[in-house]
């Protein structure tokens, strides 16, 4: 298929105009405070739950007893946590999926 010069020129102009407007569109997103990529996690998270099960009354016993416990997990970003499972702690050193700091259980 052979394009006539006016059609080829118009197609080229449309292509150049669309490529030139892409940075302006991206700049508009950033000016409105929108981010591209990973969303910011919420500041506070609270998880509530319950744990239950059955265990022997005594070691080696055939008698069974039920038990239950609440599960509470309160976290502030990746800095502070209070949890029935993990205890109370502060992450002083953080990075690459690793955190270290004081912990009370």
PDB file of C-alpha atoms in Angstrom:
ATOM      1  CA  UNK A   1       0.000   0.000   0.000  1.00  0.00           C
ATOM      2  CA  UNK A   2       1.364   3.400  -0.999  1.00  0.00           C
ATOM      3  CA  UNK A   3       0.414   6.483   0.993  1.00  0.00           C
ATOM      4  CA  UNK A   4       0.078   9.751  -0.804  1.00  0.00           C
ATOM      5  CA  UNK A   5       2.223  12.521   0.585  1.00  0.00           C
ATOM      6  CA  UNK A   6      -0.635  14.487   2.239  1.00  0.00           C
ATOM      7  CA  UNK A   7      -1.872  11.344   4.051  1.00  0.00           C
ATOM      8  CA  UNK A   8       1.642  10.386   5.161  1.00  0.00           C
ATOM      9  CA  UNK A   9       2.301  13.931   6.359  1.00  0.00           C
ATOM     10  CA  UNK A  10      -0.952  14.001   8.344  1.00  0.00           C
ATOM     11  CA  UNK A  11      -0.193  10.612   9.942  1.00  0.00           C
ATOM     12  CA  UNK A  12       3.282  11.812  10.913  1.00  0.00           C
ATOM     13  CA  UNK A  13       1.869  15.013  12.396  1.00  0.00           C
ATOM     14  CA  UNK A  14      -0.641  13.052  14.518  1.00  0.00           C
ATOM     15  CA  UNK A  15       2.143  10.764  15.768  1.00  0.00           C
ATOM     16  CA  UNK A  16       4.415  13.669  16.716  1.00  0.00           C
ATOM     17  CA  UNK A  17       1.560  15.527  18.454  1.00  0.00           C
ATOM     18  CA  UNK A  18       0.586  12.476  20.521  1.00  0.00           C
ATOM     19  CA  UNK A  19       4.189  11.855  21.600  1.00  0.00           C
ATOM     20  CA  UNK A  20       4.699  15.509  22.493  1.00  0.00           C
ATOM     21  CA  UNK A  21       1.606  15.580  24.729  1.00  0.00           C
ATOM     22  CA  UNK A  22       2.610  12.520  26.831  1.00  0.00           C
ATOM     23  CA  UNK A  23       5.082  14.389  29.111  1.00  0.00           C
ATOM     24  CA  UNK A  24       2.520  17.145  29.683  1.00  0.00           C
ATOM     25  CA  UNK A  25      -0.090  14.577  30.725  1.00  0.00           C
ATOM     26  CA  UNK A  26       2.359  12.919  33.126  1.00  0.00           C
ATOM     27  CA  UNK A  27       3.356  16.293  34.563  1.00  0.00           C
ATOM     28  CA  UNK A  28      -0.308  17.090  35.196  1.00  0.00           C
ATOM     29  CA  UNK A  29      -0.675  13.911  37.251  1.00  0.00           C
ATOM     30  CA  UNK A  30       2.290  14.771  39.429  1.00  0.00           C
ATOM     31  CA  UNK A  31       1.144  18.362  39.947  1.00  0.00           C
ATOM     32  CA  UNK A  32      -2.172  17.148  41.377  1.00  0.00           C
ATOM     33  CA  UNK A  33      -0.347  15.026  43.940  1.00  0.00           C
ATOM     34  CA  UNK A  34      -1.111  11.696  42.318  1.00  0.00           C
ATOM     35  CA  UNK A  35       1.609   9.078  42.394  1.00  0.00           C
ATOM     36  CA  UNK A  36       2.523   6.421  39.912  1.00  0.00           C
ATOM     37  CA  UNK A  37       3.628   3.044  41.267  1.00  0.00           C
ATOM     38  CA  UNK A  38       3.170   1.532  44.716  1.00  0.00           C
ATOM     39  CA  UNK A  39       0.410   3.181  46.786  1.00  0.00           C
ATOM     40  CA  UNK A  40       1.280   4.615  50.194  1.00  0.00           C
ATOM     41  CA  UNK A  41       0.279   2.205  52.980  1.00  0.00           C
ATOM     42  CA  UNK A  42      -2.182   3.472  55.581  1.00  0.00           C
ATOM     43  CA  UNK A  43      -0.689   5.015  58.725  1.00  0.00           C
ATOM     44  CA  UNK A  44      -2.552   2.818  61.230  1.00  0.00           C
ATOM     45  CA  UNK A  45      -3.790  -0.747  60.789  1.00  0.00           C
ATOM     46  CA  UNK A  46      -5.905  -2.692  63.274  1.00  0.00           C
ATOM     47  CA  UNK A  47      -6.615  -6.393  62.894  1.00  0.00           C
ATOM     48  CA  UNK A  48      -9.011  -8.168  65.247  1.00  0.00           C
ATOM     49  CA  UNK A  49      -9.700 -11.881  65.376  1.00  0.00           C
ATOM     50  CA  UNK A  50     -10.143 -14.947  67.536  1.00  0.00           C
ATOM     51  CA  UNK A  51      -8.245 -18.178  67.990  1.00  0.00           C
ATOM     52  CA  UNK A  52      -9.775 -21.422  69.190  1.00  0.00           C
ATOM     53  CA  UNK A  53      -8.950 -25.087  69.356  1.00  0.00           C
ATOM     54  CA  UNK A  54      -9.012 -28.338  71.302  1.00  0.00           C
ATOM     55  CA  UNK A  55      -6.148 -29.800  73.321  1.00  0.00           C
ATOM     56  CA  UNK A  56      -5.681 -32.600  75.868  1.00  0.00           C
ATOM     57  CA  UNK A  57      -6.448 -31.724  79.505  1.00  0.00           C
ATOM     58  CA  UNK A  58      -3.047 -33.022  80.580  1.00  0.00           C
ATOM     59  CA  UNK A  59      -0.075 -34.438  78.723  1.00  0.00           C
ATOM     60  CA  UNK A  60      -0.948 -38.016  77.747  1.00  0.00           C
ATOM     61  CA  UNK A  61      -4.616 -37.576  78.750  1.00  0.00           C
ATOM     62  CA  UNK A  62      -7.504 -38.839  76.619  1.00  0.00           C
ATOM     63  CA  UNK A  63      -9.749 -36.022  77.917  1.00  0.00           C
ATOM     64  CA  UNK A  64      -9.963 -32.954  75.667  1.00  0.00           C
ATOM     65  CA  UNK A  65     -10.642 -29.324  76.564  1.00  0.00           C
ATOM     66  CA  UNK A  66     -11.454 -26.364  74.330  1.00  0.00           C
ATOM     67  CA  UNK A  67      -9.639 -23.051  74.499  1.00  0.00           C
ATOM     68  CA  UNK A  68      -9.972 -19.605  72.954  1.00  0.00           C
ATOM     69  CA  UNK A  69      -7.994 -16.379  72.807  1.00  0.00           C
ATOM     70  CA  UNK A  70      -8.407 -12.961  71.193  1.00  0.00           C
ATOM     71  CA  UNK A  71      -6.059 -11.866  68.413  1.00  0.00           C
ATOM     72  CA  UNK A  72      -5.285  -8.139  68.364  1.00  0.00           C
ATOM     73  CA  UNK A  73      -2.736  -6.497  66.083  1.00  0.00           C
ATOM     74  CA  UNK A  74      -2.258  -2.700  66.065  1.00  0.00           C
ATOM     75  CA  UNK A  75       0.494  -1.232  63.871  1.00  0.00           C
ATOM     76  CA  UNK A  76       1.693   2.245  62.900  1.00  0.00           C
ATOM     77  CA  UNK A  77       3.334   1.925  59.465  1.00  0.00           C
ATOM     78  CA  UNK A  78       6.427  -0.257  59.897  1.00  0.00           C
ATOM     79  CA  UNK A  79       7.538   1.637  63.008  1.00  0.00           C
ATOM     80  CA  UNK A  80       5.411   0.630  66.046  1.00  0.00           C
ATOM     81  CA  UNK A  81       3.352  -2.471  66.861  1.00  0.00           C
ATOM     82  CA  UNK A  82       1.210  -3.851  69.691  1.00  0.00           C
ATOM     83  CA  UNK A  83       0.092  -7.401  69.107  1.00  0.00           C
ATOM     84  CA  UNK A  84      -1.205 -10.327  71.152  1.00  0.00           C
ATOM     85  CA  UNK A  85       1.063 -12.539  69.033  1.00  0.00           C
ATOM     86  CA  UNK A  86       4.205 -10.362  68.593  1.00  0.00           C
ATOM     87  CA  UNK A  87       4.095  -8.250  71.779  1.00  0.00           C
ATOM     88  CA  UNK A  88       4.957  -4.536  71.993  1.00  0.00           C
ATOM     89  CA  UNK A  89       7.824  -3.153  69.959  1.00  0.00           C
ATOM     90  CA  UNK A  90       9.424  -0.390  67.949  1.00  0.00           C
ATOM     91  CA  UNK A  91      11.367  -0.963  64.729  1.00  0.00           C
ATOM     92  CA  UNK A  92      14.450   1.239  65.050  1.00  0.00           C
ATOM     93  CA  UNK A  93      16.435  -0.196  62.121  1.00  0.00           C
ATOM     94  CA  UNK A  94      14.445  -0.963  58.952  1.00  0.00           C
ATOM     95  CA  UNK A  95      15.242  -1.884  55.389  1.00  0.00           C
ATOM     96  CA  UNK A  96      14.870  -4.571  52.761  1.00  0.00           C
ATOM     97  CA  UNK A  97      12.241  -6.638  54.595  1.00  0.00           C
ATOM     98  CA  UNK A  98      14.286  -6.498  57.818  1.00  0.00           C
ATOM     99  CA  UNK A  99      13.449  -4.688  61.067  1.00  0.00           C
ATOM    100  CA  UNK A 100      15.214  -4.573  64.452  1.00  0.00           C
ATOM    101  CA  UNK A 101      14.427  -2.830  67.713  1.00  0.00           C
ATOM    102  CA  UNK A 102      13.316  -3.321  71.329  1.00  0.00           C
ATOM    103  CA  UNK A 103      10.541  -5.839  72.014  1.00  0.00           C
ATOM    104  CA  UNK A 104       8.442  -6.648  75.097  1.00  0.00           C
ATOM    105  CA  UNK A 105       6.523  -9.921  75.215  1.00  0.00           C
TER     106      UNK A 105
END
